[in-house]
mmCIF file of C-alpha atoms in Angstrom:
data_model
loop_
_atom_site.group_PDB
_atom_site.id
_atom_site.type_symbol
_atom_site.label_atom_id
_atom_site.label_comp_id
_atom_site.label_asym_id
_atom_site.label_seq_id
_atom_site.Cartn_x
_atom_site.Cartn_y
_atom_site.Cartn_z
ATOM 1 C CA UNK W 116 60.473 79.169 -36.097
ATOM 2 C CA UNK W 117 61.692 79.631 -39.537
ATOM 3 C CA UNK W 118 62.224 76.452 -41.658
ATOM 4 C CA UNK W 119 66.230 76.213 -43.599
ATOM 5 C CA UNK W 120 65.979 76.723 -46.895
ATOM 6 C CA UNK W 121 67.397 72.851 -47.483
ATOM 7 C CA UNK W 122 68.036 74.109 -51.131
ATOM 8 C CA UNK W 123 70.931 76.431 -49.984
ATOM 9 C CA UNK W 124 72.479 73.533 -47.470
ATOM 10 C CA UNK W 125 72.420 71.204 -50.334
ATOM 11 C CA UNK W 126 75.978 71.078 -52.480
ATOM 12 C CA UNK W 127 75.384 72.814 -55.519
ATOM 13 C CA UNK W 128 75.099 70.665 -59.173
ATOM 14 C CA UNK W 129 78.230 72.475 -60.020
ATOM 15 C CA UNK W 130 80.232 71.691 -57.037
ATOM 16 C CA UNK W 131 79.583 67.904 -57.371
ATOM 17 C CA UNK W 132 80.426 67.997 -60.543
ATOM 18 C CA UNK W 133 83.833 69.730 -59.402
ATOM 19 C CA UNK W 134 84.613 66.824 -56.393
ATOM 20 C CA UNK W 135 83.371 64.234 -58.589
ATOM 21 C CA UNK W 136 86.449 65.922 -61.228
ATOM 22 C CA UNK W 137 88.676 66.032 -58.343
ATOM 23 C CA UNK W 138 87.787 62.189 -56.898
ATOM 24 C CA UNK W 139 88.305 60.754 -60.851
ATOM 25 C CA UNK W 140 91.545 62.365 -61.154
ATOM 26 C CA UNK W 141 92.862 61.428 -57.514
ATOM 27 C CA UNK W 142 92.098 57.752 -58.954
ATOM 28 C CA UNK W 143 93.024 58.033 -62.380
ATOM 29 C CA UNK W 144 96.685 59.796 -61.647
ATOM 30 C CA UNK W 145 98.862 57.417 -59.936
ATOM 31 C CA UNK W 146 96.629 54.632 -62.167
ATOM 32 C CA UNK W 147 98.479 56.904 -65.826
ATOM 33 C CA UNK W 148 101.585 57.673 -64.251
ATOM 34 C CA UNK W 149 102.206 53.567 -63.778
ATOM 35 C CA UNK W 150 101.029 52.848 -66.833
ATOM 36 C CA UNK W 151 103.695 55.672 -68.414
ATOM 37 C CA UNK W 152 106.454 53.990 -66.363
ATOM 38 C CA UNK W 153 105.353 51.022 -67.840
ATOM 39 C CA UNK W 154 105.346 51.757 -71.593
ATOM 40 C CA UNK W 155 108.397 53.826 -70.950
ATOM 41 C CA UNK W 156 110.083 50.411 -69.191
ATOM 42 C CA UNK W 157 108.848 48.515 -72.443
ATOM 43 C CA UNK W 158 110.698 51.093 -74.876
ATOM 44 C CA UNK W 159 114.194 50.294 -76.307
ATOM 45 C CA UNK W 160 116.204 47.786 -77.871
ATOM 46 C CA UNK W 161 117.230 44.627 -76.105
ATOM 47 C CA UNK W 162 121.104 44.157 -76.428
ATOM 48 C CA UNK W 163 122.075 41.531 -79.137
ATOM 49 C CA UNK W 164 123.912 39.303 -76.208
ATOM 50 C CA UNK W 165 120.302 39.351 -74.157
ATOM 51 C CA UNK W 166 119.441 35.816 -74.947
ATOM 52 C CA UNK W 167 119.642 32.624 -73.651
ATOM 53 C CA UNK W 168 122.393 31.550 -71.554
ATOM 54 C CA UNK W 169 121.322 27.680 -71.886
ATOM 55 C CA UNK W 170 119.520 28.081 -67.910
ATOM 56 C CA UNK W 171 116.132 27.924 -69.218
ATOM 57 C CA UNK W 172 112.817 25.750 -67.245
ATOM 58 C CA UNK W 173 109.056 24.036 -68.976
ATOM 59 C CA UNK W 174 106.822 23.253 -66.236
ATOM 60 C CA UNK W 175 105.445 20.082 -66.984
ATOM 61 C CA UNK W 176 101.971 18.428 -66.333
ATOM 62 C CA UNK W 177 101.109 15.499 -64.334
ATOM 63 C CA UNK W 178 100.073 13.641 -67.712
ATOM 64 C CA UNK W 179 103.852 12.625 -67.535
ATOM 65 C CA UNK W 180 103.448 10.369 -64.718
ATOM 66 C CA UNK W 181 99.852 9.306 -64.099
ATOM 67 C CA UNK W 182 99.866 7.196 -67.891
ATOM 68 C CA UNK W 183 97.863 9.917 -70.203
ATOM 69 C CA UNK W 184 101.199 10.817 -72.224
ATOM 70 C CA UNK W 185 102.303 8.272 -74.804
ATOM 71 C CA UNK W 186 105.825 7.250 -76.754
ATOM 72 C CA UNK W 187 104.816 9.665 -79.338
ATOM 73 C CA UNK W 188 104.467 12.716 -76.360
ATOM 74 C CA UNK W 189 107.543 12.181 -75.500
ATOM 75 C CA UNK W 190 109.270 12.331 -78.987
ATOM 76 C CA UNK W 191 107.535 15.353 -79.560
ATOM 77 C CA UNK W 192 108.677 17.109 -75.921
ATOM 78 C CA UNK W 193 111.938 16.234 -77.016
ATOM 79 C CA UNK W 194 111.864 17.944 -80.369
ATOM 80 C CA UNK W 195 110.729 20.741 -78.771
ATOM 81 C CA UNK W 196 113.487 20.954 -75.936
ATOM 82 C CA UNK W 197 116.458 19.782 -78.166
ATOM 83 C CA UNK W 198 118.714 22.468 -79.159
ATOM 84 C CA UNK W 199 117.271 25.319 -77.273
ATOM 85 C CA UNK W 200 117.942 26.836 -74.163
ATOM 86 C CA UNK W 201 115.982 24.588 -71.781
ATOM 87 C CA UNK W 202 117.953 22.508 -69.253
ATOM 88 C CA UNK W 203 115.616 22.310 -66.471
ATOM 89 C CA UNK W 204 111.978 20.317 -66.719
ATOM 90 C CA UNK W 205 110.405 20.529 -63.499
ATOM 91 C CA UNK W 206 107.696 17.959 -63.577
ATOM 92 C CA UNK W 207 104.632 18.211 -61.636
ATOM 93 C CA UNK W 208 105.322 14.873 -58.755
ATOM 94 C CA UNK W 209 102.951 15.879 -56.122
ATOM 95 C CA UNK W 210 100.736 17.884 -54.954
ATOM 96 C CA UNK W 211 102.205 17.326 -51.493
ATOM 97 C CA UNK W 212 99.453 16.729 -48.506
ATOM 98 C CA UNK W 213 98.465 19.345 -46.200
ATOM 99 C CA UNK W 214 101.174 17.552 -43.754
ATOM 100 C CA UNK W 215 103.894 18.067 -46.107
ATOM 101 C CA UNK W 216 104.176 13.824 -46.562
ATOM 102 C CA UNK W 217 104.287 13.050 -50.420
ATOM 103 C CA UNK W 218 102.391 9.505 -51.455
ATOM 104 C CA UNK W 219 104.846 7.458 -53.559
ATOM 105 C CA UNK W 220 102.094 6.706 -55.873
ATOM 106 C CA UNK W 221 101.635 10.225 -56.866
ATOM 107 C CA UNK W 222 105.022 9.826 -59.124
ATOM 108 C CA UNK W 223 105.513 6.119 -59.892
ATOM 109 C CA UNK W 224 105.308 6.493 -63.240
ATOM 110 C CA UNK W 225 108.199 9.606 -63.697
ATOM 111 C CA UNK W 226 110.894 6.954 -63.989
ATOM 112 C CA UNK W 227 110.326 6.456 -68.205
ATOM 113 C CA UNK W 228 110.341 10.118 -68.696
ATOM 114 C CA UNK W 229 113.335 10.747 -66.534
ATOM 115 C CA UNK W 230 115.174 7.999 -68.406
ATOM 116 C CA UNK W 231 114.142 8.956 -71.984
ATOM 117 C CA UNK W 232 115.341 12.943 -70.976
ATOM 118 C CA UNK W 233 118.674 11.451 -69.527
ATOM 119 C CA UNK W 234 119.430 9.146 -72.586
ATOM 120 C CA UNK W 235 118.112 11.614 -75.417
ATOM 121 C CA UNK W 236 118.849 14.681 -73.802
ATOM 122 C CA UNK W 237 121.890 15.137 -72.368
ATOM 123 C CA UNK W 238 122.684 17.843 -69.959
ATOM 124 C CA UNK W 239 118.783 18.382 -69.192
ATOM 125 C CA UNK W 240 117.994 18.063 -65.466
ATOM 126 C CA UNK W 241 114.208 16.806 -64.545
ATOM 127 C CA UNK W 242 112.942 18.544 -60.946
ATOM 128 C CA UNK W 243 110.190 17.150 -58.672
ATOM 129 C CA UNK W 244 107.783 19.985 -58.612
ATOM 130 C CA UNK W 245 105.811 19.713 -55.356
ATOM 131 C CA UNK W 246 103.364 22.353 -54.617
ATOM 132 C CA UNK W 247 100.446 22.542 -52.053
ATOM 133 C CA UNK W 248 98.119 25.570 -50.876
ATOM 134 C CA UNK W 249 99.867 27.640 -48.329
ATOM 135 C CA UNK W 250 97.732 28.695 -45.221
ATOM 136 C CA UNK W 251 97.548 30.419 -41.767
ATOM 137 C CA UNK W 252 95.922 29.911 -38.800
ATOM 138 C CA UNK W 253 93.017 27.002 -39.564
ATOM 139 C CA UNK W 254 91.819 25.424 -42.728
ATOM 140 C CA UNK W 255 92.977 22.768 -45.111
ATOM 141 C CA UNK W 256 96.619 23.779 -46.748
ATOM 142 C CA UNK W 257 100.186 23.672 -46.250
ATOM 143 C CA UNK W 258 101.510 25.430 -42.533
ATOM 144 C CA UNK W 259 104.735 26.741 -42.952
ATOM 145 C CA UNK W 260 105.347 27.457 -39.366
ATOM 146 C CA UNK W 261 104.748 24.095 -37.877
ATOM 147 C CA UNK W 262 107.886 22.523 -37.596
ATOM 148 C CA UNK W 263 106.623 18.619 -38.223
ATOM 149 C CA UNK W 264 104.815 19.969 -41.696
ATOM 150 C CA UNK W 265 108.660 21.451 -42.683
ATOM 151 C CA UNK W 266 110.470 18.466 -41.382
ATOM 152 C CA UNK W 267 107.910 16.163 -43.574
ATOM 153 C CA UNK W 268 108.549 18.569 -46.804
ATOM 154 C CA UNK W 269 112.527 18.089 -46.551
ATOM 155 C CA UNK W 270 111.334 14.033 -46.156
ATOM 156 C CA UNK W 271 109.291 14.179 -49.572
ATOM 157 C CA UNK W 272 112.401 16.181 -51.099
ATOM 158 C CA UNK W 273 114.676 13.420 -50.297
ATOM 159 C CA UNK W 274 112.147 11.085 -51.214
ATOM 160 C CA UNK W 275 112.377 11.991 -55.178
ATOM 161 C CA UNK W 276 116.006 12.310 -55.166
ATOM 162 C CA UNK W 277 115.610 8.663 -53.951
ATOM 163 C CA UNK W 278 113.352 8.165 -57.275
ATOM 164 C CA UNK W 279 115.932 9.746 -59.832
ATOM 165 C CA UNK W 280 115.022 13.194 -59.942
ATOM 166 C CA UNK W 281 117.432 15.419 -60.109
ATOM 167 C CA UNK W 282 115.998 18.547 -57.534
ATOM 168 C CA UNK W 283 113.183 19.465 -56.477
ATOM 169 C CA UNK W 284 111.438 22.615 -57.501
ATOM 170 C CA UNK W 285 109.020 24.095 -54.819
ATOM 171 C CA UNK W 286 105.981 25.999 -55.765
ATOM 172 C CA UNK W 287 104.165 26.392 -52.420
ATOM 173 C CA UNK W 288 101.229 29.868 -52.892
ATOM 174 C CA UNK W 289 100.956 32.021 -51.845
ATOM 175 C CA UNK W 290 103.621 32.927 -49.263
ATOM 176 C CA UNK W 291 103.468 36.266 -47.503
ATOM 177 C CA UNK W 292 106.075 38.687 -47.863
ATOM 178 C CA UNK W 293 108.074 38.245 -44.213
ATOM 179 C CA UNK W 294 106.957 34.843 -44.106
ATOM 180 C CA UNK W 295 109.674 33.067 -41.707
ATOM 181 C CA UNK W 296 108.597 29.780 -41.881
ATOM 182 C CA UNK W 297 109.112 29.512 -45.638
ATOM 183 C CA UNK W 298 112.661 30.972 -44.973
ATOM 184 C CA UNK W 299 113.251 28.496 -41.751
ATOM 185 C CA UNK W 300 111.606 25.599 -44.586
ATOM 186 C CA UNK W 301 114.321 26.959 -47.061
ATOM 187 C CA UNK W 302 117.441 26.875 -44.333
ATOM 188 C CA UNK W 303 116.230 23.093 -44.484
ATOM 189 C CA UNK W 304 115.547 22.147 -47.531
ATOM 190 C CA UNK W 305 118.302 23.565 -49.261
ATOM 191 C CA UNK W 306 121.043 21.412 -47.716
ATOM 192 C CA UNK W 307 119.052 18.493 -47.653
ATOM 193 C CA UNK W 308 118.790 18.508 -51.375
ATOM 194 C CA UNK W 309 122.243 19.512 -52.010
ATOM 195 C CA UNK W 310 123.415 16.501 -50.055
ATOM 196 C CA UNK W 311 121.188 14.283 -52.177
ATOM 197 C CA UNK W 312 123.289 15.183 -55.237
ATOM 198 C CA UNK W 313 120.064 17.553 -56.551
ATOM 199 C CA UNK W 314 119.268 21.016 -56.876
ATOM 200 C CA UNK W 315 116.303 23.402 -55.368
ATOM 201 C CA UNK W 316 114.335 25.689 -57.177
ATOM 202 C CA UNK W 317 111.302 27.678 -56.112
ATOM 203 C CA UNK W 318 108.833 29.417 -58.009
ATOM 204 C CA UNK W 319 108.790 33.017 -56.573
ATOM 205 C CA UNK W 320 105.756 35.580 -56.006
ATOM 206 C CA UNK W 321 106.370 39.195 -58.016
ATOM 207 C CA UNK W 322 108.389 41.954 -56.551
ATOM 208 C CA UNK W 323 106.326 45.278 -55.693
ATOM 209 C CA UNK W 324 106.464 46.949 -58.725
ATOM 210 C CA UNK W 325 105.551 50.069 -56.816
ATOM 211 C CA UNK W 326 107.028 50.939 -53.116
ATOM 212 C CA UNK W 327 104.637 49.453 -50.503
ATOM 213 C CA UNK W 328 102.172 47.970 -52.889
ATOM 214 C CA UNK W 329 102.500 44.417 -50.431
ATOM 215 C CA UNK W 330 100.926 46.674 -48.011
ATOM 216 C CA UNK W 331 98.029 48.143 -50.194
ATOM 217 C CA UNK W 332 97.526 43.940 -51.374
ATOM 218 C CA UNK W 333 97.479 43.138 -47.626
ATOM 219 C CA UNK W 334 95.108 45.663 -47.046
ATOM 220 C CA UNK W 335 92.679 44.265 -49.602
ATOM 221 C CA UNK W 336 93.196 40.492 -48.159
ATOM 222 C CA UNK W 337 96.164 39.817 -51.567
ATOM 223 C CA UNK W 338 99.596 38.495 -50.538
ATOM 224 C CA UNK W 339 100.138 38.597 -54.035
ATOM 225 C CA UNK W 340 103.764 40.774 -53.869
ATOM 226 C CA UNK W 341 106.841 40.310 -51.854
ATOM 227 C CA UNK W 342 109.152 43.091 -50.879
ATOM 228 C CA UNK W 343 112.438 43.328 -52.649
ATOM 229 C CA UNK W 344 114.348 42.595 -49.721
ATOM 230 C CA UNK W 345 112.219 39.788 -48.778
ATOM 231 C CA UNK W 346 112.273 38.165 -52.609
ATOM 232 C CA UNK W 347 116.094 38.800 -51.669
ATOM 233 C CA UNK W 348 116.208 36.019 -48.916
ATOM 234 C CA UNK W 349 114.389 33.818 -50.819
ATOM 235 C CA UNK W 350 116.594 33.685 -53.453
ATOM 236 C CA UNK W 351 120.060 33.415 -51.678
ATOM 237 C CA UNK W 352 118.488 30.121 -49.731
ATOM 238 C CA UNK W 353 118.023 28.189 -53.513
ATOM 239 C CA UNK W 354 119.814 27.428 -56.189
ATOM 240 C CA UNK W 355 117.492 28.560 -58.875
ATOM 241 C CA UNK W 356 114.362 30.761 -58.503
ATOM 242 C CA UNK W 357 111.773 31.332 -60.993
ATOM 243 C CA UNK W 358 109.276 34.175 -61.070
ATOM 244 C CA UNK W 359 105.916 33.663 -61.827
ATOM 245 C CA UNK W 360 105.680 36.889 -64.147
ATOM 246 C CA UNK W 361 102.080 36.511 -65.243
ATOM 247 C CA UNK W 362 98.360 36.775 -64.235
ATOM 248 C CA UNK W 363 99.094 40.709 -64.093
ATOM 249 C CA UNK W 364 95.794 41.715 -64.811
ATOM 250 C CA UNK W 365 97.306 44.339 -67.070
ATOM 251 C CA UNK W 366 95.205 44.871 -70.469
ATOM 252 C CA UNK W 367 97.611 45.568 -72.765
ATOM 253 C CA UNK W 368 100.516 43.996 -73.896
ATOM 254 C CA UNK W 369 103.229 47.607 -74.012
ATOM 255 C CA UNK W 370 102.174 47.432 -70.340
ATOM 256 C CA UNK W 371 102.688 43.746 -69.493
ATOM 257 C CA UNK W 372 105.944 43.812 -71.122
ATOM 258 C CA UNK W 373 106.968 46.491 -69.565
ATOM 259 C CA UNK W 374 106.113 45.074 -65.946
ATOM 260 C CA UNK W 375 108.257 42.455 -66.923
ATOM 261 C CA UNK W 376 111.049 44.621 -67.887
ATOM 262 C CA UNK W 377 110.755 46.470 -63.924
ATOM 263 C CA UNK W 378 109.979 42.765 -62.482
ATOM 264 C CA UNK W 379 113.599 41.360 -64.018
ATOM 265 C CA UNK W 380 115.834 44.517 -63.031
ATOM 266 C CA UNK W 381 114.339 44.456 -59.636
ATOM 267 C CA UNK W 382 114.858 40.355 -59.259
ATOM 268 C CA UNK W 383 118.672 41.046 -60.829
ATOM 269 C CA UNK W 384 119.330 43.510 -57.619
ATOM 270 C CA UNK W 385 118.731 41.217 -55.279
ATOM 271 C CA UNK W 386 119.728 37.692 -56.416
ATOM 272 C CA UNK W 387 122.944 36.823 -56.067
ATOM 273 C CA UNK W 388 125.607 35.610 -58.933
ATOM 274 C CA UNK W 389 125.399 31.981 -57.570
ATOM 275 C CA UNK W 390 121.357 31.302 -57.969
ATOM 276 C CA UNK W 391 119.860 31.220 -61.583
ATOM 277 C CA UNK W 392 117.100 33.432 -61.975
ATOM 278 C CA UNK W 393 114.454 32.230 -64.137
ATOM 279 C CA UNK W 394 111.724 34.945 -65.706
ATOM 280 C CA UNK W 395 107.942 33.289 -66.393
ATOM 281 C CA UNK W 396 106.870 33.251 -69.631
ATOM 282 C CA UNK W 397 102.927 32.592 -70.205
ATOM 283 C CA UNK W 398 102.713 29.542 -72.444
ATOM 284 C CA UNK W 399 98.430 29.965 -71.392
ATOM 285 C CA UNK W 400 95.619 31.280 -72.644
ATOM 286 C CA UNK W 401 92.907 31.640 -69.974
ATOM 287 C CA UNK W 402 91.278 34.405 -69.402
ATOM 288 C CA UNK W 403 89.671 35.837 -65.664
ATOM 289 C CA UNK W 404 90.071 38.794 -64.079
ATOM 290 C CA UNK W 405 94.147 38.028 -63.467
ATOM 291 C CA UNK W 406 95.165 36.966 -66.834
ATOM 292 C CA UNK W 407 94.281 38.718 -69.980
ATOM 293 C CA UNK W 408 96.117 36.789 -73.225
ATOM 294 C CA UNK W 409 95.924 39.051 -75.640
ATOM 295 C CA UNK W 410 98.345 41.325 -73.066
ATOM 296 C CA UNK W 411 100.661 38.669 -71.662
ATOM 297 C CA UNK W 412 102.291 37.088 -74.190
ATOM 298 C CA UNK W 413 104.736 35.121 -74.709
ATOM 299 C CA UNK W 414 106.261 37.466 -77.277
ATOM 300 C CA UNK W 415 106.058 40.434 -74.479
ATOM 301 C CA UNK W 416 107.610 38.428 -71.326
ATOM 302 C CA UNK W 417 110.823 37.671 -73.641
ATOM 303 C CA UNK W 418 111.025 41.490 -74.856
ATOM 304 C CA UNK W 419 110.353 42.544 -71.151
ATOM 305 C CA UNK W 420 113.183 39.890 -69.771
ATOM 306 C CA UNK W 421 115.506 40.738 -72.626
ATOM 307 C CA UNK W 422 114.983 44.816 -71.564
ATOM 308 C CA UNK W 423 115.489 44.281 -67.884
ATOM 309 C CA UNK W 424 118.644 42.363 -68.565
ATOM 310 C CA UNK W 425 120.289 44.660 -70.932
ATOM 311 C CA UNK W 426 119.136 47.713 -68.630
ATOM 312 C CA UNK W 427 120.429 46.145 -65.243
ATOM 313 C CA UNK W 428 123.250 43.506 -65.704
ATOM 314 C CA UNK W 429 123.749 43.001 -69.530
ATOM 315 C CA UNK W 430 126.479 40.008 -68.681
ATOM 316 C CA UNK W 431 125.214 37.993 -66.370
ATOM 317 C CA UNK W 432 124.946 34.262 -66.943
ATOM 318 C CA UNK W 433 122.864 32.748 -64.524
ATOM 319 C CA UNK W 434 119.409 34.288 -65.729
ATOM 320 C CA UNK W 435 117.118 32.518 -68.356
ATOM 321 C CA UNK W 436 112.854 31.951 -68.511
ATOM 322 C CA UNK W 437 110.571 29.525 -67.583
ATOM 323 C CA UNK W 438 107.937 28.216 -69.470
ATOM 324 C CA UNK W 439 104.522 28.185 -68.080
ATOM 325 C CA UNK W 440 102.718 25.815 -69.045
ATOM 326 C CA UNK W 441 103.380 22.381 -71.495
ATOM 327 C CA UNK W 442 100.018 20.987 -72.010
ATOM 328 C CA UNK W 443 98.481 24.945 -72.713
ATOM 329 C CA UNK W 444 101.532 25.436 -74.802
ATOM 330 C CA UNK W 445 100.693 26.783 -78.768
ATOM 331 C CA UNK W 446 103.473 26.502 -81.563
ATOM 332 C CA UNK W 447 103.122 30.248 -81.556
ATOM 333 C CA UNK W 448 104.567 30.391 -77.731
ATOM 334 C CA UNK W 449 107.410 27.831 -79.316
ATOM 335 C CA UNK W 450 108.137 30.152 -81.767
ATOM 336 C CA UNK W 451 108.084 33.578 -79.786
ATOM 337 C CA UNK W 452 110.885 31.619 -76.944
ATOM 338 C CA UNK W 453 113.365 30.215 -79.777
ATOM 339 C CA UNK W 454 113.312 33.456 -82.107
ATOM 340 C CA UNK W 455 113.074 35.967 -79.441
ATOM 341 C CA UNK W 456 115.300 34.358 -76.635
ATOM 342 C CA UNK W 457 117.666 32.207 -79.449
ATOM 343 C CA UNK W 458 118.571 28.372 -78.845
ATOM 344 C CA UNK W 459 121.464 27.189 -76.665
ATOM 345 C CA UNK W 460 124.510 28.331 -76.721
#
């Protein structure tokens, strides 16, 4: 029997090269058309009237209660928060235990700093902000859908109110678009701390910048996005929700700012007149693989908010930002929030 001449059934050099063309491209297209959208989303002028609205948030570190921040700290936070936009400090209280229970001892010492804001800074509300590890199924983390770990969460909220806070700011992660026991926590939560005289905000996963990209994340094991709709619900169960508008892993900073710019007009859709949205800004400077500084600035998430609010709904007053983080804070991120979002009104 005659032996195949294996050099015909192999693929030619040429043809390779041609599917390996092909296979780059297939990549590469969708990967430049995004990155178009996003430079083109970054282009413009903000409007002169997109700035702050006096609804703005700092995330503060748990050096504020645990005895590592001194007299001096504190003048210095206020310096920093007088006369600008800022009227919401949400400082870090917890975590909260797997069971959603909160230890007493994990905030004892918030009482001086919620004084010293209430005396020196009037008008400037200081939020519990109570986080844990959200999980599914087995393993050590918050449940959402057990019904005793929600009841204990609305507990711990009431708890702080008890202690002179003035809401609580949830920033449980990460939360899967659809997730119904973060909505049923929400339905209880929300009144709960309403009828304790306080407010509830929650920090808020991004909105799928593309359609469907939750289900692509899903796919590769990421809950990282929530659907529009979804981001929707949230948002009419709170009072104020803040996006967490960073660790992008864009490189550059026309592109971050631009994401930001989609991420605010796409929030602005679905959250309603009553609940103060709040845009991240990334007062960091880590890098990994999710966060690249050089690209999200601080300087690019106020261009990006300013752009999605003049684009989408130029008059709106219950938007601002919310600065991520104090203690990584540099007095270049101060200066790119008062000159590019403008002090209280």
């Amino acid at each position: 029997m005659k032996r195949p001449d294996l050099r015909r059934l192999r693929p030619s050099r040429r043809l390779l090269a041609r599917a390996a063309v092909v296979l780059t491209a297939l990549l590469l297209v969708p990967v430049v058309v995004t990155a178009g959208m996003l430079r083109a989303a970054y282009a413009g002028v903000p409007a002169k009237d997109a700035v702050s609205r006096g609804r703005d948030a700092l995330w503060l570190g748990h050096a504020w209660v645990d005895g590592r921040h001194s007299a001096a700290d504190l003048a210095q936070l206020e310096q920093r928060v007088a006369g600008t936009g800022i009227r919401d400090l949400y400082l870090h209280a917890g975590p909260l235990e797997h069971d959603g229970t909160l230890p007493a001892r994990d905030y004892v010492g918030a009482r001086w700093l919620i004084d010293a804001v209430h005396r020196d800074l009037p008008g400037v509300r200081v939020q519990a902000w109570l986080g844990d590890v959200v999980v599914r199924g087995g393993g050590g983390g918050l449940r959402l859908d057990a019904p005793a770990t929600r009841d204990a969460v609305v507990t711990s909220a009431r708890q702080v109110l008890r202690a002179g806070f003035d809401g609580v700011h949830l920033d449980v992660e990460p939360v899967r678009t659809g997730d119904t026991g973060y909505l049923a926590l929400l339905d209880a939560l929300h009144p709960a701390v309403r009828a304790g005289g306080g407010v509830l905000s929650v920090a808020a996963q991004q909105i799928d910048p593309l359609p469907s990209m939750h289900r692509a994340a899903k796919t590769l094991g990421s809950p990282k996005w929530w659907t529009q709709h979804y981001f929707g619900q949230v948002a009419r169960r709170t009072d104020q929700i803040a996006v967490m508008s960073y660790d992008t892993a864009l490189p550059w900073e026309s592109l971050y700012g631009g994401y930001v710019a989609r991420q605010t007009a796409l929030a602005l859709q679905v959250t309603p007149s009553t609940t103060d949205l709040l845009m991240g800004l990334p007062f960091y400077h880590s890098d990994n693989l999710g966060h690249n500084s050089t690209a999200e600035t601080a300087d690019a998430a106020v261009r990006g908010a300013r752009l999605g609010l003049t684009r989408q709904d130029r008059g709106r007053q219950a938007f601002g930002v919310a600065l991520y983080v104090d203690f990584a804070a540099t007095a270049d991120d101060w200066r790119a929030y008062r000159e590019g979002w403008g002090d209280r009104e």
